Amino acid sequence: MCGLHTLCECIEDLLELVVVHLSFLYYLYRLVSTHPTRSLPLHPPNQTVSVLADCFRELRMSGEEEENAAELKIGDEFLKAKCLMNCEVALILEHKYEQLQQMADDPMNQVSQVFEKSLQYVKRFSRYKNPDAVRQAREILSRYQLAEFELCVLGNLCPDTVEEAIAMVPSMKSRGRALDEEAIEKMLNDLSMIKKFD
Amino acid sequence: MQLHPRHFGRDLREKLVAKLMKDVEGTCSGRHGFVVAITGIENVGKGLIRDGTGFVTFPVKYQCVVFRPFKGEILEAVVTMVNKMGFFAEAGPVQIFVSNHLIPDDMEFQSGDMPNYTTSDGSVKIQKESEVRLKIIGTRVDATEIFCIGTIKDDFLGVISNPGAAA
């Protein structure tokens, strides 16, 4: 998969740069368009570049599609992005909702359905209600060299036992991570303490 | 982000941000999932006037909260509908379907005015408004929504709480 991925990426870059060699690209395009698996309408030569680029992007994406959160394959963008726990999202969305409420008398008309549904969902499944508890939970989880995504799954689901935690986040146990069962147990204990005092 | 010339003036930036929120929040894309809320604007670049229309395109860099379920991810959802094929659940804006093949074999479908899946001893029941923990095994994204297939046939998955029952 990796080979195909880099190849497609290269071709994609090339396509964006080499707009001059239209005739060659047109030839390539006709190759692609006459390929049995895809039947594309024939575009005029000046559009072929973008159509081709799309084709290869699609091809590359189809390789990337094989994500698996259990092995922490969630795409580069999401690995780097900050991941939020349900309770954190609840705080953010509620804050935003209050802001909107001050601006207009009828906030429900202002917000999208997605916003509304998300707010209801995160409110329902928030483990920690007050902001201090949320902060503490993140603080505890961040001590254990977890990926952002793993941190949030643990924070959201609050497993009670070590086995449960590993079943929820299998990537924690793989790849020879420095996390042993004792560490996980300590982490879970610390988490349950916050809940008790919440 | 495109802006009509009538909005140009002192509060151009505010207009731009308002339009961005209106246009982008609640949309959905395959790569990033649902854009739930915009939380901050990083910068607004130089505008580019479009030929013919007079519209101006501004590059806007912004931060937002997105919601994107991943294959293999475990999450909690609320059951919305139960039928003999399986049940539908909702996690925020995302719809999840759990087929009866992916419900443990000891759970049987019971029809009636409150259709549900129940174990033979009646100790566990999945019905409308139940909260379940499920694992996502497939996702399909189209222009306006994300649809997932889930399973509860695995360790530590299944019902968390039922309506009426003490949580």
PDB file of C-alpha atoms in Angstrom, chain A residues 30-197:
ATOM      1  CA  ARG A  30      -7.056   8.566 -22.403  1.00  0.00           C
ATOM      2  CA  LEU A  31      -5.304   5.587 -20.952  1.00  0.00           C
ATOM      3  CA  VAL A  32      -7.094   6.115 -17.669  1.00  0.00           C
ATOM      4  CA  SER A  33     -10.447   6.878 -19.219  1.00  0.00           C
ATOM      5  CA  THR A  34     -10.395   3.815 -21.422  1.00  0.00           C
ATOM      6  CA  HIS A  35      -9.414   1.601 -18.537  1.00  0.00           C
ATOM      7  CA  PRO A  36     -12.126  -1.042 -18.081  1.00  0.00           C
ATOM      8  CA  THR A  37     -12.795  -0.127 -14.449  1.00  0.00           C
ATOM      9  CA  ARG A  38     -13.677   3.467 -15.096  1.00  0.00           C
ATOM     10  CA  SER A  39     -15.590   5.004 -17.887  1.00  0.00           C
ATOM     11  CA  LEU A  40     -15.032   8.716 -17.939  1.00  0.00           C
ATOM     12  CA  PRO A  41     -16.513  11.041 -20.474  1.00  0.00           C
ATOM     13  CA  LEU A  42     -13.792  12.475 -22.652  1.00  0.00           C
ATOM     14  CA  HIS A  43     -12.885  15.970 -21.562  1.00  0.00           C
ATOM     15  CA  PRO A  44     -11.249  18.577 -23.704  1.00  0.00           C
ATOM     16  CA  PRO A  45      -7.470  18.609 -23.282  1.00  0.00           C
ATOM     17  CA  ASN A  46      -7.387  21.717 -21.107  1.00  0.00           C
ATOM     18  CA  GLN A  47      -9.502  20.039 -18.444  1.00  0.00           C
ATOM     19  CA  THR A  48      -7.619  16.788 -18.410  1.00  0.00           C
ATOM     20  CA  VAL A  49      -5.074  17.932 -15.872  1.00  0.00           C
ATOM     21  CA  SER A  50      -7.586  18.465 -13.129  1.00  0.00           C
ATOM     22  CA  VAL A  51      -9.556  15.351 -14.002  1.00  0.00           C
ATOM     23  CA  LEU A  52      -6.386  13.280 -13.918  1.00  0.00           C
ATOM     24  CA  ALA A  53      -5.294  14.787 -10.656  1.00  0.00           C
ATOM     25  CA  ASP A  54      -8.675  13.860  -9.191  1.00  0.00           C
ATOM     26  CA  CYS A  55      -8.317  10.304 -10.455  1.00  0.00           C
ATOM     27  CA  PHE A  56      -4.997   9.827  -8.782  1.00  0.00           C
ATOM     28  CA  ARG A  57      -6.111  11.530  -5.606  1.00  0.00           C
ATOM     29  CA  GLU A  58      -9.018   9.139  -5.476  1.00  0.00           C
ATOM     30  CA  LEU A  59      -6.671   6.212  -5.997  1.00  0.00           C
ATOM     31  CA  ARG A  60      -4.411   7.399  -3.226  1.00  0.00           C
ATOM     32  CA  MET A  61      -7.318   8.014  -0.881  1.00  0.00           C
ATOM     33  CA  SER A  62      -8.660   4.539  -1.470  1.00  0.00           C
ATOM     34  CA  GLY A  63      -5.352   3.250  -0.163  1.00  0.00           C
ATOM     35  CA  GLU A  64      -5.527   5.502   2.847  1.00  0.00           C
ATOM     36  CA  GLU A  65      -9.052   4.454   3.614  1.00  0.00           C
ATOM     37  CA  GLU A  66      -7.889   1.459   5.608  1.00  0.00           C
ATOM     38  CA  GLU A  67      -8.060   3.173   8.910  1.00  0.00           C
ATOM     39  CA  ASN A  68      -8.279   1.242  12.107  1.00  0.00           C
ATOM     40  CA  ALA A  69      -8.574   3.010  15.388  1.00  0.00           C
ATOM     41  CA  ALA A  70      -7.635  -0.183  17.212  1.00  0.00           C
ATOM     42  CA  GLU A  71      -4.161   0.069  15.739  1.00  0.00           C
ATOM     43  CA  LEU A  72      -4.204   3.823  15.944  1.00  0.00           C
ATOM     44  CA  LYS A  73      -4.385   4.214  12.180  1.00  0.00           C
ATOM     45  CA  ILE A  74      -6.495   7.312  11.945  1.00  0.00           C
ATOM     46  CA  GLY A  75      -4.635   9.350   9.380  1.00  0.00           C
ATOM     47  CA  ASP A  76      -1.845  11.826   9.918  1.00  0.00           C
ATOM     48  CA  GLU A  77      -4.068  14.843  10.237  1.00  0.00           C
ATOM     49  CA  PHE A  78      -6.070  13.363  13.068  1.00  0.00           C
ATOM     50  CA  LEU A  79      -3.061  11.955  14.880  1.00  0.00           C
ATOM     51  CA  LYS A  80      -1.568  15.414  15.098  1.00  0.00           C
ATOM     52  CA  ALA A  81      -4.813  17.204  15.836  1.00  0.00           C
ATOM     53  CA  LYS A  82      -5.881  17.839  19.365  1.00  0.00           C
ATOM     54  CA  CYS A  83      -8.480  15.355  20.419  1.00  0.00           C
ATOM     55  CA  LEU A  84     -11.195  16.399  22.847  1.00  0.00           C
ATOM     56  CA  MET A  85     -13.091  14.314  25.336  1.00  0.00           C
ATOM     57  CA  ASN A  86     -16.878  14.470  25.343  1.00  0.00           C
ATOM     58  CA  CYS A  87     -16.858  16.499  28.525  1.00  0.00           C
ATOM     59  CA  GLU A  88     -14.489  19.051  27.017  1.00  0.00           C
ATOM     60  CA  VAL A  89     -16.612  19.363  23.926  1.00  0.00           C
ATOM     61  CA  ALA A  90     -19.620  19.854  26.178  1.00  0.00           C
ATOM     62  CA  LEU A  91     -17.898  22.788  27.874  1.00  0.00           C
ATOM     63  CA  ILE A  92     -16.949  24.377  24.571  1.00  0.00           C
ATOM     64  CA  LEU A  93     -20.335  23.935  22.971  1.00  0.00           C
ATOM     65  CA  GLU A  94     -22.203  25.164  26.027  1.00  0.00           C
ATOM     66  CA  HIS A  95     -20.034  28.227  26.176  1.00  0.00           C
ATOM     67  CA  LYS A  96     -20.740  28.911  22.533  1.00  0.00           C
ATOM     68  CA  TYR A  97     -24.416  28.299  23.010  1.00  0.00           C
ATOM     69  CA  GLU A  98     -24.527  30.807  25.846  1.00  0.00           C
ATOM     70  CA  GLN A  99     -22.774  33.358  23.682  1.00  0.00           C
ATOM     71  CA  LEU A 100     -25.352  32.872  20.978  1.00  0.00           C
ATOM     72  CA  GLN A 101     -28.110  33.168  23.539  1.00  0.00           C
ATOM     73  CA  GLN A 102     -26.888  36.591  24.505  1.00  0.00           C
ATOM     74  CA  MET A 103     -26.785  37.730  20.915  1.00  0.00           C
ATOM     75  CA  ALA A 104     -30.220  36.521  19.860  1.00  0.00           C
ATOM     76  CA  ASP A 105     -33.363  35.657  21.804  1.00  0.00           C
ATOM     77  CA  ASP A 106     -33.970  32.490  19.882  1.00  0.00           C
ATOM     78  CA  PRO A 107     -30.686  30.594  19.791  1.00  0.00           C
ATOM     79  CA  MET A 108     -32.200  27.340  18.619  1.00  0.00           C
ATOM     80  CA  ASN A 109     -32.909  28.962  15.275  1.00  0.00           C
ATOM     81  CA  GLN A 110     -29.337  30.113  14.989  1.00  0.00           C
ATOM     82  CA  VAL A 111     -27.531  26.852  15.470  1.00  0.00           C
ATOM     83  CA  SER A 112     -27.293  24.001  13.040  1.00  0.00           C
ATOM     84  CA  GLN A 113     -28.866  20.651  13.670  1.00  0.00           C
ATOM     85  CA  VAL A 114     -25.432  19.112  13.894  1.00  0.00           C
ATOM     86  CA  PHE A 115     -24.519  21.518  16.677  1.00  0.00           C
ATOM     87  CA  GLU A 116     -27.716  20.822  18.546  1.00  0.00           C
ATOM     88  CA  LYS A 117     -27.391  17.057  18.281  1.00  0.00           C
ATOM     89  CA  SER A 118     -23.745  17.104  19.228  1.00  0.00           C
ATOM     90  CA  LEU A 119     -24.482  19.221  22.264  1.00  0.00           C
ATOM     91  CA  GLN A 120     -27.190  16.845  23.424  1.00  0.00           C
ATOM     92  CA  TYR A 121     -24.931  13.871  22.847  1.00  0.00           C
ATOM     93  CA  VAL A 122     -21.894  15.165  24.679  1.00  0.00           C
ATOM     94  CA  LYS A 123     -24.052  16.380  27.543  1.00  0.00           C
ATOM     95  CA  ARG A 124     -25.562  12.939  27.890  1.00  0.00           C
ATOM     96  CA  PHE A 125     -22.254  11.115  27.801  1.00  0.00           C
ATOM     97  CA  SER A 126     -20.055  13.482  29.779  1.00  0.00           C
ATOM     98  CA  ARG A 127     -18.316  11.686  32.596  1.00  0.00           C
ATOM     99  CA  TYR A 128     -17.141  14.758  34.393  1.00  0.00           C
ATOM    100  CA  LYS A 129     -19.531  17.609  34.816  1.00  0.00           C
ATOM    101  CA  ASN A 130     -17.562  20.411  36.331  1.00  0.00           C
ATOM    102  CA  PRO A 131     -14.660  22.112  34.563  1.00  0.00           C
ATOM    103  CA  ASP A 132     -12.179  21.341  37.330  1.00  0.00           C
ATOM    104  CA  ALA A 133     -12.819  17.612  37.097  1.00  0.00           C
ATOM    105  CA  VAL A 134     -12.412  17.767  33.337  1.00  0.00           C
ATOM    106  CA  ARG A 135      -9.072  19.489  33.719  1.00  0.00           C
ATOM    107  CA  GLN A 136      -7.929  16.970  36.314  1.00  0.00           C
ATOM    108  CA  ALA A 137      -8.912  14.043  34.131  1.00  0.00           C
ATOM    109  CA  ARG A 138      -6.887  15.347  31.236  1.00  0.00           C
ATOM    110  CA  GLU A 139      -4.000  16.075  33.534  1.00  0.00           C
ATOM    111  CA  ILE A 140      -3.942  12.511  34.859  1.00  0.00           C
ATOM    112  CA  LEU A 141      -4.294  10.898  31.454  1.00  0.00           C
ATOM    113  CA  SER A 142      -1.604  13.047  29.915  1.00  0.00           C
ATOM    114  CA  ARG A 143       0.981  11.653  32.331  1.00  0.00           C
ATOM    115  CA  TYR A 144       1.001   8.320  30.562  1.00  0.00           C
ATOM    116  CA  GLN A 145       2.389   9.020  27.104  1.00  0.00           C
ATOM    117  CA  LEU A 146      -0.885   8.257  25.422  1.00  0.00           C
ATOM    118  CA  ALA A 147      -1.753   9.418  21.950  1.00  0.00           C
ATOM    119  CA  GLU A 148      -4.414  12.116  21.899  1.00  0.00           C
ATOM    120  CA  PHE A 149      -6.933   9.716  20.495  1.00  0.00           C
ATOM    121  CA  GLU A 150      -6.262   7.058  23.132  1.00  0.00           C
ATOM    122  CA  LEU A 151      -6.461   9.634  25.873  1.00  0.00           C
ATOM    123  CA  CYS A 152      -9.917  10.693  24.756  1.00  0.00           C
ATOM    124  CA  VAL A 153     -11.316   7.216  24.346  1.00  0.00           C
ATOM    125  CA  LEU A 154     -10.230   6.414  27.905  1.00  0.00           C
ATOM    126  CA  GLY A 155     -11.596   9.693  29.187  1.00  0.00           C
ATOM    127  CA  ASN A 156     -14.903   9.099  27.433  1.00  0.00           C
ATOM    128  CA  LEU A 157     -15.475   5.507  28.391  1.00  0.00           C
ATOM    129  CA  CYS A 158     -13.903   5.419  31.860  1.00  0.00           C
ATOM    130  CA  PRO A 159     -13.185   1.687  31.987  1.00  0.00           C
ATOM    131  CA  ASP A 160     -13.170   0.085  35.441  1.00  0.00           C
ATOM    132  CA  THR A 161     -10.657  -2.709  34.958  1.00  0.00           C
ATOM    133  CA  VAL A 162      -7.357  -3.084  33.183  1.00  0.00           C
ATOM    134  CA  GLU A 163      -8.765  -5.701  30.796  1.00  0.00           C
ATOM    135  CA  GLU A 164     -11.619  -3.430  29.920  1.00  0.00           C
ATOM    136  CA  ALA A 165      -9.230  -0.571  29.230  1.00  0.00           C
ATOM    137  CA  ILE A 166      -7.135  -2.728  26.934  1.00  0.00           C
ATOM    138  CA  ALA A 167     -10.216  -3.982  25.126  1.00  0.00           C
ATOM    139  CA  MET A 168     -11.294  -0.368  24.581  1.00  0.00           C
ATOM    140  CA  VAL A 169      -7.886   0.841  23.458  1.00  0.00           C
ATOM    141  CA  PRO A 170      -5.978  -2.129  22.017  1.00  0.00           C
ATOM    142  CA  SER A 171      -3.245   0.110  20.645  1.00  0.00           C
ATOM    143  CA  MET A 172      -2.168   0.750  24.216  1.00  0.00           C
ATOM    144  CA  LYS A 173      -0.870  -2.772  24.543  1.00  0.00           C
ATOM    145  CA  SER A 174       0.722  -3.201  21.138  1.00  0.00           C
ATOM    146  CA  ARG A 175       3.957  -1.864  19.756  1.00  0.00           C
ATOM    147  CA  GLY A 176       5.929  -2.556  22.917  1.00  0.00           C
ATOM    148  CA  ARG A 177       4.745   0.559  24.648  1.00  0.00           C
ATOM    149  CA  ALA A 178       6.139   1.462  28.010  1.00  0.00           C
ATOM    150  CA  LEU A 179       2.691   1.042  29.516  1.00  0.00           C
ATOM    151  CA  ASP A 180       2.429  -2.008  31.731  1.00  0.00           C
ATOM    152  CA  GLU A 181      -0.663  -3.201  33.491  1.00  0.00           C
ATOM    153  CA  GLU A 182       0.329  -1.619  36.748  1.00  0.00           C
ATOM    154  CA  ALA A 183       0.592   1.771  35.137  1.00  0.00           C
ATOM    155  CA  ILE A 184      -2.802   1.343  33.515  1.00  0.00           C
ATOM    156  CA  GLU A 185      -4.314   0.285  36.791  1.00  0.00           C
ATOM    157  CA  LYS A 186      -2.900   3.294  38.568  1.00  0.00           C
ATOM    158  CA  MET A 187      -4.247   5.527  35.838  1.00  0.00           C
ATOM    159  CA  LEU A 188      -7.731   4.037  36.146  1.00  0.00           C
ATOM    160  CA  ASN A 189      -7.638   4.367  39.916  1.00  0.00           C
ATOM    161  CA  ASP A 190      -6.680   8.004  39.675  1.00  0.00           C
ATOM    162  CA  LEU A 191      -9.493   8.587  37.216  1.00  0.00           C
ATOM    163  CA  SER A 192     -12.093   6.955  39.421  1.00  0.00           C
ATOM    164  CA  MET A 193     -10.970   9.168  42.302  1.00  0.00           C
ATOM    165  CA  ILE A 194     -11.946  12.285  40.398  1.00  0.00           C
ATOM    166  CA  LYS A 195     -15.320  10.803  39.688  1.00  0.00           C
ATOM    167  CA  LYS A 196     -15.907  10.106  43.326  1.00  0.00           C
ATOM    168  CA  PHE A 197     -15.210  13.667  44.337  1.00  0.00           C
TER     169      PHE A 197
END
